[in-house]
Amino acid sequence: MLHGFPEFWWTWRHQLPALAAHGRHAVAVDLRGYGQSDKTPRGYDGWTLAGDVAGLIKALGARRAHLVGHGWGGVLAWTTAALHPRLVESVMTISAPHPLEIPLRPLLPAQPPFWPERRLVAEDAAVVERLLRTWTGPSWTPDSELLRRTREAMLIRGVPHCSMEYFRWAFRSRLRGDGREFARAVSRPLEAPVLRLRGEHDLRTSPITRHEPYRVIDGAGHFPQWEDPDAVTALLLGAGAG
């Protein structure tokens, strides 16, 4: 289970015990540069991040895994399935574009040096709280624990810079040869089955233009795993993870 921005592994707090109760070996991780993971100076390209997930599957002693990803985690789940198909049983993405559907506009604010990181940590990461409140659906409000934990996770040394590197690589790679090679690698249809979820009121995810099956979570915004955890868990158990 792979989180997105500006989260960490705790985003899956509702799904982990529910999946375990059904006998599933559910693992939620901090992506490279987030939470308690390594804050490496480089390695935020699609190739390396997919290698992280592939290596984790093997390290856990699994032959194959069902990948579930939200936001950037969904992009990474798709990328891992494209680059390491023998390790992936199925893919479920939540509020996540296909790697080739990532729009340019959300990437632009992260491109200047230093300024995005400073904005993320200003006033104890107040901007993170504003983002969470803005990106959720109109009938759901983040609770105080969620807001506190997510702000604290962004204030861990190195996380603001590392989280921005995902956005920077996604933008700059389009101008380079490695980006064109990456696009070719992820453009082929996946061997594993795919299910895409998005919230009814999600304004962060670009319209789905490909032909994979998808479901809309009524009333939810960008974070269906929080806003309607039972619906997401049921889909997880019924589509691949079950």
Backbone as CSV, one residue per row, in Angstrom:
resi,resn,N_x,N_y,N_z,CA_x,CA_y,CA_z,C_x,C_y,C_z
1,MET,0.863,-1.170,0.000,0.000,0.000,0.000,0.902,1.222,0.000
2,LEU,0.737,2.069,-1.011,1.659,3.164,-1.294,0.909,4.490,-1.196
3,HIS,1.378,5.371,-0.332,0.680,6.629,-0.077,1.041,7.687,-1.117
4,GLY,0.382,8.824,-1.031,0.659,9.948,-1.910,1.138,11.163,-1.132
5,PHE,1.019,12.314,-1.738,1.403,13.594,-1.133,0.157,14.245,-0.539
6,PRO,0.245,14.815,0.666,1.390,14.955,1.567,1.307,13.975,2.735
7,GLU,1.209,12.702,2.446,0.883,11.699,3.452,2.102,10.897,3.904
8,PHE,1.821,9.814,4.634,2.810,8.793,4.972,2.024,7.510,5.201
9,TRP,2.659,6.456,5.669,2.000,5.147,5.703,0.665,5.158,6.430
10,TRP,0.497,6.077,7.386,-0.690,6.108,8.242,-1.965,6.397,7.461
11,THR,-1.842,6.829,6.224,-3.035,7.074,5.409,-3.889,5.820,5.250
12,TRP,-3.280,4.638,5.432,-3.978,3.369,5.263,-4.444,2.784,6.591
13,ARG,-4.575,3.623,7.637,-4.893,3.137,8.976,-6.227,2.394,9.040
14,HIS,-7.194,2.746,8.188,-8.477,2.042,8.192,-8.388,0.707,7.453
15,GLN,-7.642,0.682,6.374,-7.602,-0.516,5.533,-6.718,-1.625,6.116
16,LEU,-5.650,-1.267,6.815,-4.715,-2.279,7.320,-5.399,-3.301,8.225
17,PRO,-6.080,-2.885,9.291,-6.707,-3.908,10.149,-7.834,-4.652,9.456
18,ALA,-8.553,-3.978,8.564,-9.647,-4.649,7.865,-9.116,-5.753,6.955
19,LEU,-8.047,-5.478,6.241,-7.457,-6.501,5.371,-6.868,-7.636,6.190
20,ALA,-6.203,-7.280,7.298,-5.634,-8.321,8.159,-6.720,-9.232,8.724
21,ALA,-7.870,-8.651,9.051,-8.977,-9.446,9.592,-9.492,-10.462,8.579
22,HIS,-9.258,-10.197,7.299,-9.655,-11.132,6.239,-8.493,-12.030,5.810
23,GLY,-7.450,-12.079,6.619,-6.336,-12.991,6.361,-5.336,-12.520,5.338
24,ARG,-5.353,-11.222,5.021,-4.409,-10.698,4.036,-3.152,-10.174,4.733
25,HIS,-2.033,-10.349,4.109,-0.770,-9.771,4.608,-0.667,-8.373,4.009
26,ALA,-1.133,-7.390,4.751,-1.180,-6.010,4.260,0.009,-5.229,4.797
27,VAL,0.704,-4.534,3.902,1.907,-3.785,4.265,1.764,-2.368,3.737
28,ALA,1.907,-1.394,4.619,1.901,0.013,4.229,3.277,0.596,4.531
29,VAL,3.839,1.310,3.588,5.215,1.790,3.727,5.277,3.301,3.561
30,ASP,6.349,3.880,4.090,6.708,5.263,3.765,7.519,5.235,2.480
31,LEU,7.069,5.946,1.471,7.832,6.012,0.229,9.179,6.687,0.470
32,ARG,10.104,6.468,-0.442,11.418,7.093,-0.358,11.269,8.601,-0.099
33,GLY,11.945,9.079,0.938,11.933,10.491,1.254,10.842,10.933,2.195
34,TYR,9.909,10.056,2.512,8.796,10.386,3.409,8.953,9.672,4.752
35,GLY,8.297,10.213,5.779,8.204,9.530,7.057,9.552,9.093,7.596
36,GLN,9.655,7.802,7.909,10.886,7.253,8.463,11.769,6.574,7.409
37,SER,11.450,6.740,6.137,12.287,6.148,5.091,13.549,6.983,4.900
38,ASP,14.487,6.449,4.123,15.724,7.182,3.844,15.440,8.438,3.048
39,LYS,16.142,9.509,3.395,16.033,10.801,2.687,17.250,10.918,1.769
40,THR,17.230,10.183,0.685,18.385,10.124,-0.195,18.486,11.400,-1.037
41,PRO,19.709,11.779,-1.455,19.853,12.989,-2.257,19.314,12.849,-3.670
42,ARG,19.138,11.649,-4.135,18.589,11.419,-5.476,17.815,10.103,-5.452
43,GLY,17.199,9.762,-6.571,16.450,8.514,-6.643,14.948,8.705,-6.698
44,TYR,14.482,9.900,-7.102,13.059,10.184,-7.131,12.498,10.092,-8.550
45,ASP,13.205,9.403,-9.400,12.740,9.125,-10.758,11.888,7.858,-10.748
46,GLY,11.064,7.710,-11.769,10.169,6.567,-11.835,10.875,5.232,-11.819
47,TRP,12.017,5.152,-12.471,12.765,3.897,-12.516,13.182,3.456,-11.117
48,THR,13.789,4.369,-10.371,14.315,4.011,-9.055,13.191,3.747,-8.063
49,LEU,12.150,4.569,-8.099,11.041,4.375,-7.164,10.332,3.039,-7.400
50,ALA,10.168,2.654,-8.657,9.588,1.347,-8.954,10.511,0.234,-8.465
51,GLY,11.824,0.465,-8.577,12.778,-0.505,-8.058,12.672,-0.658,-6.552
52,ASP,12.357,0.438,-5.850,12.141,0.355,-4.402,11.005,-0.613,-4.082
53,VAL,9.893,-0.465,-4.801,8.732,-1.311,-4.531,9.031,-2.764,-4.899
54,ALA,9.672,-2.972,-6.031,10.027,-4.336,-6.436,10.942,-4.982,-5.411
55,GLY,11.910,-4.209,-4.933,12.824,-4.747,-3.928,12.117,-5.076,-2.626
56,LEU,11.135,-4.260,-2.250,10.388,-4.517,-1.027,9.568,-5.798,-1.136
57,ILE,8.944,-6.011,-2.276,8.170,-7.246,-2.466,9.060,-8.459,-2.238
58,LYS,10.229,-8.420,-2.824,11.162,-9.540,-2.665,11.646,-9.657,-1.231
59,ALA,11.943,-8.512,-0.594,12.442,-8.531,0.783,11.414,-9.104,1.752
60,LEU,10.142,-8.937,1.446,9.082,-9.472,2.294,8.839,-10.958,2.053
61,GLY,9.571,-11.524,1.099,9.457,-12.949,0.823,8.275,-13.325,-0.036
62,ALA,7.685,-12.339,-0.708,6.525,-12.611,-1.557,6.960,-12.862,-2.993
63,ARG,6.226,-13.721,-3.672,6.502,-13.943,-5.096,5.847,-12.876,-5.944
64,ARG,4.619,-12.474,-5.561,3.886,-11.429,-6.251,3.087,-10.652,-5.219
65,ALA,2.674,-9.448,-5.572,1.919,-8.616,-4.631,0.808,-7.867,-5.360
66,HIS,-0.270,-7.584,-4.630,-1.307,-6.670,-5.084,-0.868,-5.273,-4.672
67,LEU,-0.753,-4.361,-5.605,-0.310,-3.003,-5.303,-1.498,-2.057,-5.255
68,VAL,-1.566,-1.285,-4.187,-2.618,-0.288,-3.992,-1.920,1.040,-3.767
69,GLY,-2.252,2.052,-4.549,-1.563,3.323,-4.409,-2.495,4.506,-4.509
70,HIS,-2.230,5.515,-3.678,-2.989,6.755,-3.704,-2.105,7.886,-4.203
71,GLY,-2.608,8.725,-5.110,-1.814,9.848,-5.600,-0.518,9.366,-6.241
72,TRP,0.601,9.917,-5.772,1.893,9.475,-6.305,2.086,7.972,-6.100
73,GLY,1.529,7.441,-5.006,1.628,6.004,-4.797,0.922,5.212,-5.884
74,GLY,-0.192,5.766,-6.417,-0.867,5.115,-7.527,-0.046,5.158,-8.798
75,VAL,0.585,6.301,-9.055,1.493,6.401,-10.204,2.601,5.363,-10.071
76,LEU,3.128,5.229,-8.864,4.221,4.285,-8.626,3.753,2.836,-8.737
77,ALA,2.531,2.547,-8.283,2.012,1.186,-8.430,1.922,0.806,-9.900
78,TRP,1.423,1.736,-10.705,1.320,1.473,-12.151,2.714,1.296,-12.765
79,THR,3.638,2.153,-12.374,4.985,2.078,-12.920,5.658,0.763,-12.556
80,THR,5.483,0.331,-11.317,6.078,-0.936,-10.885,5.508,-2.095,-11.686
81,ALA,4.198,-2.071,-11.913,3.584,-3.146,-12.695,4.080,-3.160,-14.130
82,ALA,4.392,-1.974,-14.675,4.898,-1.898,-16.044,6.347,-2.355,-16.148
83,LEU,7.166,-1.977,-15.173,8.598,-2.265,-15.238,8.975,-3.609,-14.624
84,HIS,8.148,-4.107,-13.706,8.433,-5.378,-13.017,7.174,-6.251,-13.026
85,PRO,6.677,-6.611,-14.195,5.371,-7.276,-14.288,5.299,-8.622,-13.577
86,ARG,6.410,-9.321,-13.456,6.368,-10.644,-12.822,6.096,-10.573,-11.327
87,LEU,6.241,-9.386,-10.740,6.072,-9.239,-9.295,4.702,-8.716,-8.901
88,VAL,3.866,-8.373,-9.880,2.614,-7.676,-9.567,1.412,-8.522,-9.962
89,GLU,0.553,-8.784,-8.983,-0.646,-9.581,-9.195,-1.801,-8.718,-9.699
90,SER,-1.949,-7.521,-9.132,-3.007,-6.613,-9.551,-2.624,-5.201,-9.125
91,VAL,-3.342,-4.212,-9.682,-3.091,-2.811,-9.372,-4.432,-2.134,-9.077
92,MET,-4.473,-1.409,-7.958,-5.595,-0.524,-7.683,-5.026,0.862,-7.424
93,THR,-5.463,1.837,-8.191,-5.024,3.208,-7.968,-6.193,4.030,-7.445
94,ILE,-5.877,4.961,-6.550,-6.891,5.805,-5.932,-6.491,7.258,-6.146
95,SER,-7.344,8.014,-6.789,-7.068,9.442,-7.040,-5.692,9.623,-7.672
96,ALA,-5.411,8.827,-8.659,-4.083,8.844,-9.268,-4.182,8.773,-10.783
97,PRO,-3.445,9.598,-11.484,-3.407,9.486,-12.936,-2.486,8.363,-13.372
98,HIS,-2.691,7.888,-14.563,-1.679,7.040,-15.204,-0.411,7.875,-15.344
99,PRO,0.779,7.264,-15.309,2.021,8.051,-15.450,2.042,8.963,-16.670
100,LEU,1.334,8.589,-17.730,1.320,9.428,-18.929,0.189,10.455,-18.912
101,GLU,-0.659,10.425,-17.865,-1.757,11.383,-17.750,-1.444,12.529,-16.791
102,ILE,-0.275,12.504,-16.156,0.033,13.528,-15.153,0.029,14.895,-15.823
103,PRO,-0.857,15.798,-15.395,-0.903,17.122,-16.022,0.266,17.985,-15.563
104,LEU,0.621,18.955,-16.388,1.758,19.823,-16.066,1.439,20.816,-14.958
105,ARG,0.220,21.294,-14.922,-0.099,22.406,-14.011,0.232,22.114,-12.551
106,PRO,-0.136,20.937,-11.977,0.200,20.693,-10.574,1.696,20.543,-10.316
107,LEU,2.475,20.308,-11.369,3.910,20.129,-11.196,4.659,21.453,-11.109
108,LEU,4.089,22.500,-11.669,4.813,23.767,-11.806,5.190,24.422,-10.481
109,PRO,4.306,24.453,-9.450,4.695,25.134,-8.210,5.901,24.525,-7.514
110,ALA,6.224,23.272,-7.805,7.354,22.610,-7.142,8.685,22.877,-7.820
111,GLN,8.698,23.507,-8.985,9.932,23.586,-9.757,10.971,24.581,-9.219
112,PRO,10.608,25.729,-8.662,11.651,26.636,-8.161,12.429,25.989,-7.023
113,PRO,13.716,26.317,-6.864,14.480,25.783,-5.730,14.103,26.486,-4.434
114,PHE,14.109,25.723,-3.334,13.977,26.231,-1.961,12.582,26.738,-1.599
115,TRP,11.957,27.554,-2.442,10.705,28.191,-2.057,9.603,27.190,-1.719
116,PRO,9.354,26.139,-2.509,8.281,25.201,-2.148,8.522,24.540,-0.797
117,GLU,9.782,24.178,-0.505,10.086,23.561,0.778,9.790,24.515,1.935
118,ARG,10.170,25.763,1.778,9.918,26.741,2.835,8.424,26.945,3.064
119,ARG,7.674,26.942,1.991,6.219,27.107,2.120,5.605,25.913,2.850
120,LEU,6.119,24.711,2.605,5.567,23.521,3.245,5.765,23.522,4.756
121,VAL,6.890,24.059,5.237,7.181,23.997,6.671,6.769,25.260,7.422
122,ALA,6.385,26.311,6.722,6.018,27.561,7.385,4.847,27.344,8.341
123,GLU,4.924,27.988,9.500,3.862,27.913,10.511,3.522,26.459,10.853
124,ASP,4.571,25.668,11.096,4.384,24.254,11.457,3.562,23.498,10.418
125,ALA,3.900,23.715,9.157,3.260,23.007,8.032,1.764,23.310,7.943
126,ALA,1.418,24.569,8.178,0.010,24.962,8.108,-0.568,24.734,6.721
127,VAL,0.255,24.857,5.683,-0.248,24.670,4.332,-0.745,23.247,4.118
128,VAL,-0.146,22.272,4.823,-0.596,20.891,4.695,-2.035,20.761,5.181
129,GLU,-2.339,21.384,6.303,-3.714,21.354,6.799,-4.672,22.007,5.802
130,ARG,-4.258,23.121,5.219,-5.128,23.783,4.245,-5.375,22.893,3.039
131,LEU,-4.335,22.190,2.596,-4.506,21.292,1.453,-5.474,20.164,1.775
132,LEU,-5.333,19.566,2.943,-6.216,18.461,3.304,-7.666,18.918,3.394
133,ARG,-7.890,20.098,3.942,-9.254,20.606,4.056,-9.835,20.955,2.682
134,THR,-8.979,21.437,1.792,-9.435,21.852,0.469,-9.694,20.669,-0.449
135,TRP,-8.888,19.624,-0.328,-8.956,18.509,-1.265,-9.993,17.460,-0.913
136,THR,-10.605,17.531,0.273,-11.619,16.548,0.633,-12.985,16.984,0.110
137,GLY,-13.935,16.047,0.150,-15.271,16.340,-0.337,-16.007,17.307,0.573
138,PRO,-17.100,17.891,0.096,-17.801,18.939,0.855,-18.473,18.458,2.129
139,SER,-18.728,17.172,2.251,-19.447,16.662,3.424,-18.534,15.987,4.442
140,TRP,-17.218,16.117,4.280,-16.284,15.435,5.185,-15.219,16.412,5.650
141,THR,-14.891,16.377,6.938,-13.892,17.275,7.512,-12.805,16.460,8.191
142,PRO,-11.523,16.689,7.894,-10.441,15.950,8.568,-10.480,16.194,10.068
143,ASP,-10.257,15.140,10.863,-10.258,15.311,12.313,-8.908,15.825,12.786
144,SER,-8.853,16.211,14.047,-7.655,16.862,14.587,-6.453,15.938,14.584
145,GLU,-6.650,14.643,14.831,-5.514,13.721,14.841,-4.916,13.571,13.455
146,LEU,-5.764,13.454,12.461,-5.292,13.352,11.087,-4.487,14.590,10.701
147,LEU,-5.008,15.758,11.006,-4.313,16.993,10.665,-2.981,17.093,11.399
148,ARG,-2.976,16.746,12.681,-1.743,16.838,13.467,-0.682,15.867,12.954
149,ARG,-1.066,14.621,12.750,-0.092,13.616,12.321,0.481,13.944,10.932
150,THR,-0.370,14.408,10.032,0.110,14.699,8.685,1.023,15.916,8.678
151,ARG,0.704,16.921,9.476,1.589,18.080,9.591,2.926,17.673,10.202
152,GLU,2.897,16.862,11.247,4.130,16.415,11.881,4.991,15.610,10.911
153,ALA,4.353,14.790,10.081,5.101,13.984,9.113,5.812,14.863,8.092
154,MET,5.191,15.986,7.708,5.831,16.887,6.755,7.000,17.643,7.386
155,LEU,6.991,17.799,8.700,8.037,18.549,9.388,9.275,17.708,9.695
156,ILE,9.238,16.419,9.398,10.433,15.586,9.568,11.529,16.098,8.634
157,ARG,12.709,16.201,9.161,13.824,16.765,8.399,14.011,16.027,7.071
158,GLY,14.040,16.763,5.998,14.273,16.192,4.671,13.017,15.902,3.884
159,VAL,11.873,15.722,4.565,10.654,15.341,3.856,10.179,16.424,2.886
160,PRO,10.167,17.702,3.264,9.693,18.706,2.302,10.473,18.682,0.989
161,HIS,11.789,18.602,1.078,12.584,18.583,-0.149,12.335,17.302,-0.943
162,CYS,12.375,16.159,-0.263,12.208,14.894,-0.976,10.844,14.795,-1.633
163,SER,9.801,15.268,-0.948,8.460,15.191,-1.529,8.350,16.035,-2.793
164,MET,9.069,17.153,-2.838,9.049,18.001,-4.028,9.829,17.391,-5.185
165,GLU,10.777,16.529,-4.883,11.574,15.916,-5.942,10.740,15.012,-6.848
166,TYR,9.675,14.434,-6.325,8.763,13.657,-7.174,8.176,14.553,-8.261
167,PHE,7.711,15.726,-7.864,7.117,16.671,-8.808,8.164,17.183,-9.799
168,ARG,9.362,17.423,-9.298,10.405,17.981,-10.157,10.839,16.990,-11.221
169,TRP,11.014,15.732,-10.835,11.418,14.760,-11.839,10.315,14.571,-12.879
170,ALA,9.067,14.487,-12.431,7.960,14.272,-13.367,7.878,15.379,-14.401
171,PHE,8.246,16.594,-14.020,8.225,17.712,-14.959,9.472,17.728,-15.842
172,ARG,10.634,17.676,-15.232,11.877,17.849,-15.974,12.200,16.663,-16.876
173,SER,11.738,15.483,-16.505,12.039,14.308,-17.320,11.391,14.385,-18.691
174,ARG,10.330,15.181,-18.818,9.661,15.298,-20.117,10.545,15.976,-21.155
175,LEU,11.547,16.681,-20.671,12.452,17.391,-21.571,13.729,16.612,-21.854
176,ARG,13.839,15.410,-21.287,15.085,14.654,-21.389,14.837,13.288,-21.992
177,GLY,15.928,12.673,-22.413,15.834,11.361,-23.022,15.327,10.296,-22.073
178,ASP,15.703,10.368,-20.785,15.243,9.343,-19.855,13.730,9.422,-19.671
179,GLY,13.181,10.630,-19.784,11.736,10.770,-19.694,11.022,10.148,-20.870
180,ARG,11.567,10.316,-22.055,10.955,9.707,-23.237,11.057,8.183,-23.161
181,GLU,12.178,7.689,-22.666,12.321,6.240,-22.502,11.338,5.713,-21.460
182,PHE,11.176,6.472,-20.386,10.218,6.087,-19.346,8.797,6.049,-19.920
183,ALA,8.434,7.043,-20.703,7.095,7.088,-21.298,6.841,5.864,-22.165
184,ARG,7.837,5.467,-22.931,7.673,4.262,-23.757,7.486,3.022,-22.886
185,ALA,8.218,2.971,-21.781,8.165,1.784,-20.924,6.817,1.622,-20.241
186,VAL,6.178,2.739,-19.872,4.911,2.638,-19.142,3.698,2.746,-20.059
187,SER,3.912,2.914,-21.344,2.789,3.073,-22.268,2.152,1.746,-22.658
188,ARG,2.873,0.656,-22.497,2.325,-0.642,-22.884,1.247,-1.083,-21.892
189,PRO,0.239,-1.822,-22.337,-0.806,-2.312,-21.425,-0.205,-3.216,-20.353
190,LEU,-0.759,-3.132,-19.155,-0.271,-3.970,-18.069,-0.755,-5.401,-18.226
191,GLU,0.078,-6.319,-17.756,-0.333,-7.718,-17.721,-1.310,-7.968,-16.573
192,ALA,-1.173,-7.225,-15.481,-2.016,-7.401,-14.303,-3.332,-6.663,-14.471
193,PRO,-4.399,-7.151,-13.850,-5.675,-6.416,-13.878,-5.562,-5.101,-13.108
194,VAL,-6.324,-4.097,-13.549,-6.262,-2.757,-12.978,-7.669,-2.299,-12.614
195,LEU,-7.785,-1.654,-11.451,-9.019,-0.954,-11.088,-8.626,0.426,-10.588
196,ARG,-9.270,1.444,-11.134,-8.973,2.822,-10.760,-10.144,3.414,-9.990
197,LEU,-9.847,4.037,-8.846,-10.864,4.692,-8.032,-10.607,6.190,-8.018
198,ARG,-11.683,6.952,-7.927,-11.554,8.389,-7.736,-12.778,8.893,-6.999
199,GLY,-12.582,9.949,-6.209,-13.699,10.541,-5.498,-14.561,11.384,-6.420
200,GLU,-15.825,11.439,-6.117,-16.762,12.214,-6.927,-16.352,13.686,-7.022
201,HIS,-15.803,14.227,-5.936,-15.469,15.645,-5.886,-13.966,15.891,-5.969
202,ASP,-13.231,14.933,-6.476,-11.774,15.090,-6.551,-11.408,16.056,-7.671
203,LEU,-10.825,17.158,-7.303,-10.382,18.148,-8.282,-8.901,18.033,-8.582
204,ARG,-8.218,17.105,-7.902,-6.776,16.976,-8.065,-6.407,15.992,-9.163
205,THR,-7.307,15.099,-9.504,-6.999,14.057,-10.464,-7.564,14.430,-11.827
206,SER,-6.729,14.375,-12.839,-7.177,14.707,-14.186,-8.199,13.681,-14.667
207,PRO,-9.064,14.040,-15.598,-10.046,13.087,-16.114,-9.365,11.834,-16.665
208,ILE,-9.998,10.710,-16.444,-9.450,9.444,-16.916,-9.679,9.344,-18.417
209,THR,-8.591,9.193,-19.151,-8.679,9.157,-20.603,-8.387,7.779,-21.171
210,ARG,-7.901,6.861,-20.319,-7.598,5.526,-20.802,-8.819,4.634,-20.613
211,HIS,-8.671,3.329,-20.860,-9.830,2.456,-20.923,-9.904,1.440,-19.792
212,GLU,-9.070,1.584,-18.750,-9.122,0.643,-17.646,-10.418,0.833,-16.845
213,PRO,-10.913,-0.239,-16.193,-12.111,-0.101,-15.358,-11.881,0.913,-14.231
214,TYR,-12.892,1.700,-13.918,-12.763,2.624,-12.802,-14.092,2.765,-12.086
215,ARG,-14.000,3.165,-10.815,-15.165,3.368,-9.975,-15.082,4.739,-9.341
216,VAL,-16.227,5.367,-9.156,-16.313,6.664,-8.497,-16.865,6.459,-7.090
217,ILE,-16.187,7.013,-6.097,-16.640,6.941,-4.713,-17.518,8.167,-4.444
218,ASP,-18.799,7.938,-4.279,-19.751,9.037,-4.110,-19.420,9.875,-2.876
219,GLY,-19.451,11.193,-3.048,-19.271,12.105,-1.941,-17.842,12.371,-1.537
220,ALA,-16.907,11.581,-2.021,-15.509,11.703,-1.606,-14.765,12.718,-2.466
221,GLY,-13.676,13.229,-1.917,-12.780,14.103,-2.654,-11.531,13.346,-3.051
222,HIS,-10.371,13.908,-2.702,-9.104,13.330,-3.129,-8.640,12.165,-2.262
223,PHE,-9.270,11.962,-1.095,-8.785,10.956,-0.147,-9.887,9.945,0.203
224,PRO,-10.364,9.160,-0.740,-11.444,8.210,-0.438,-11.089,7.225,0.666
225,GLN,-9.815,6.874,0.825,-9.429,5.912,1.860,-9.698,6.443,3.261
226,TRP,-9.803,7.770,3.423,-10.208,8.374,4.692,-11.692,8.678,4.697
227,GLU,-12.170,9.238,3.597,-13.514,9.798,3.560,-14.603,8.726,3.523
228,ASP,-14.327,7.615,2.866,-15.268,6.486,2.844,-14.455,5.195,2.928
229,PRO,-13.843,4.949,4.089,-12.936,3.800,4.200,-13.613,2.458,3.957
230,ASP,-14.877,2.330,4.363,-15.557,1.048,4.167,-15.718,0.732,2.685
231,ALA,-16.052,1.742,1.885,-16.218,1.508,0.449,-14.902,1.101,-0.191
232,VAL,-13.817,1.783,0.194,-12.518,1.438,-0.371,-12.090,0.050,0.055
233,THR,-12.283,-0.290,1.325,-11.910,-1.614,1.799,-12.691,-2.700,1.082
234,ALA,-13.981,-2.479,0.886,-14.796,-3.469,0.181,-14.298,-3.691,-1.233
235,LEU,-13.906,-2.623,-1.904,-13.383,-2.761,-3.262,-12.036,-3.461,-3.250
236,LEU,-11.224,-3.186,-2.246,-9.944,-3.879,-2.122,-10.152,-5.386,-1.973
237,LEU,-11.084,-5.766,-1.153,-11.334,-7.191,-0.921,-11.973,-7.868,-2.119
238,GLY,-12.665,-7.090,-2.944,-13.363,-7.686,-4.067,-12.650,-7.600,-5.387
239,ALA,-11.582,-6.803,-5.460,-10.896,-6.593,-6.743,-9.397,-6.785,-6.580
240,GLY,-8.975,-8.025,-6.545,-7.548,-8.308,-6.507,-7.076,-8.616,-5.118
241,ALA,-7.239,-7.699,-4.167,-6.741,-7.940,-2.815,-7.568,-9.005,-2.091
242,GLY,-8.678,-9.362,-2.646,-9.478,-10.439,-2.060,-9.326,-11.700,-2.851
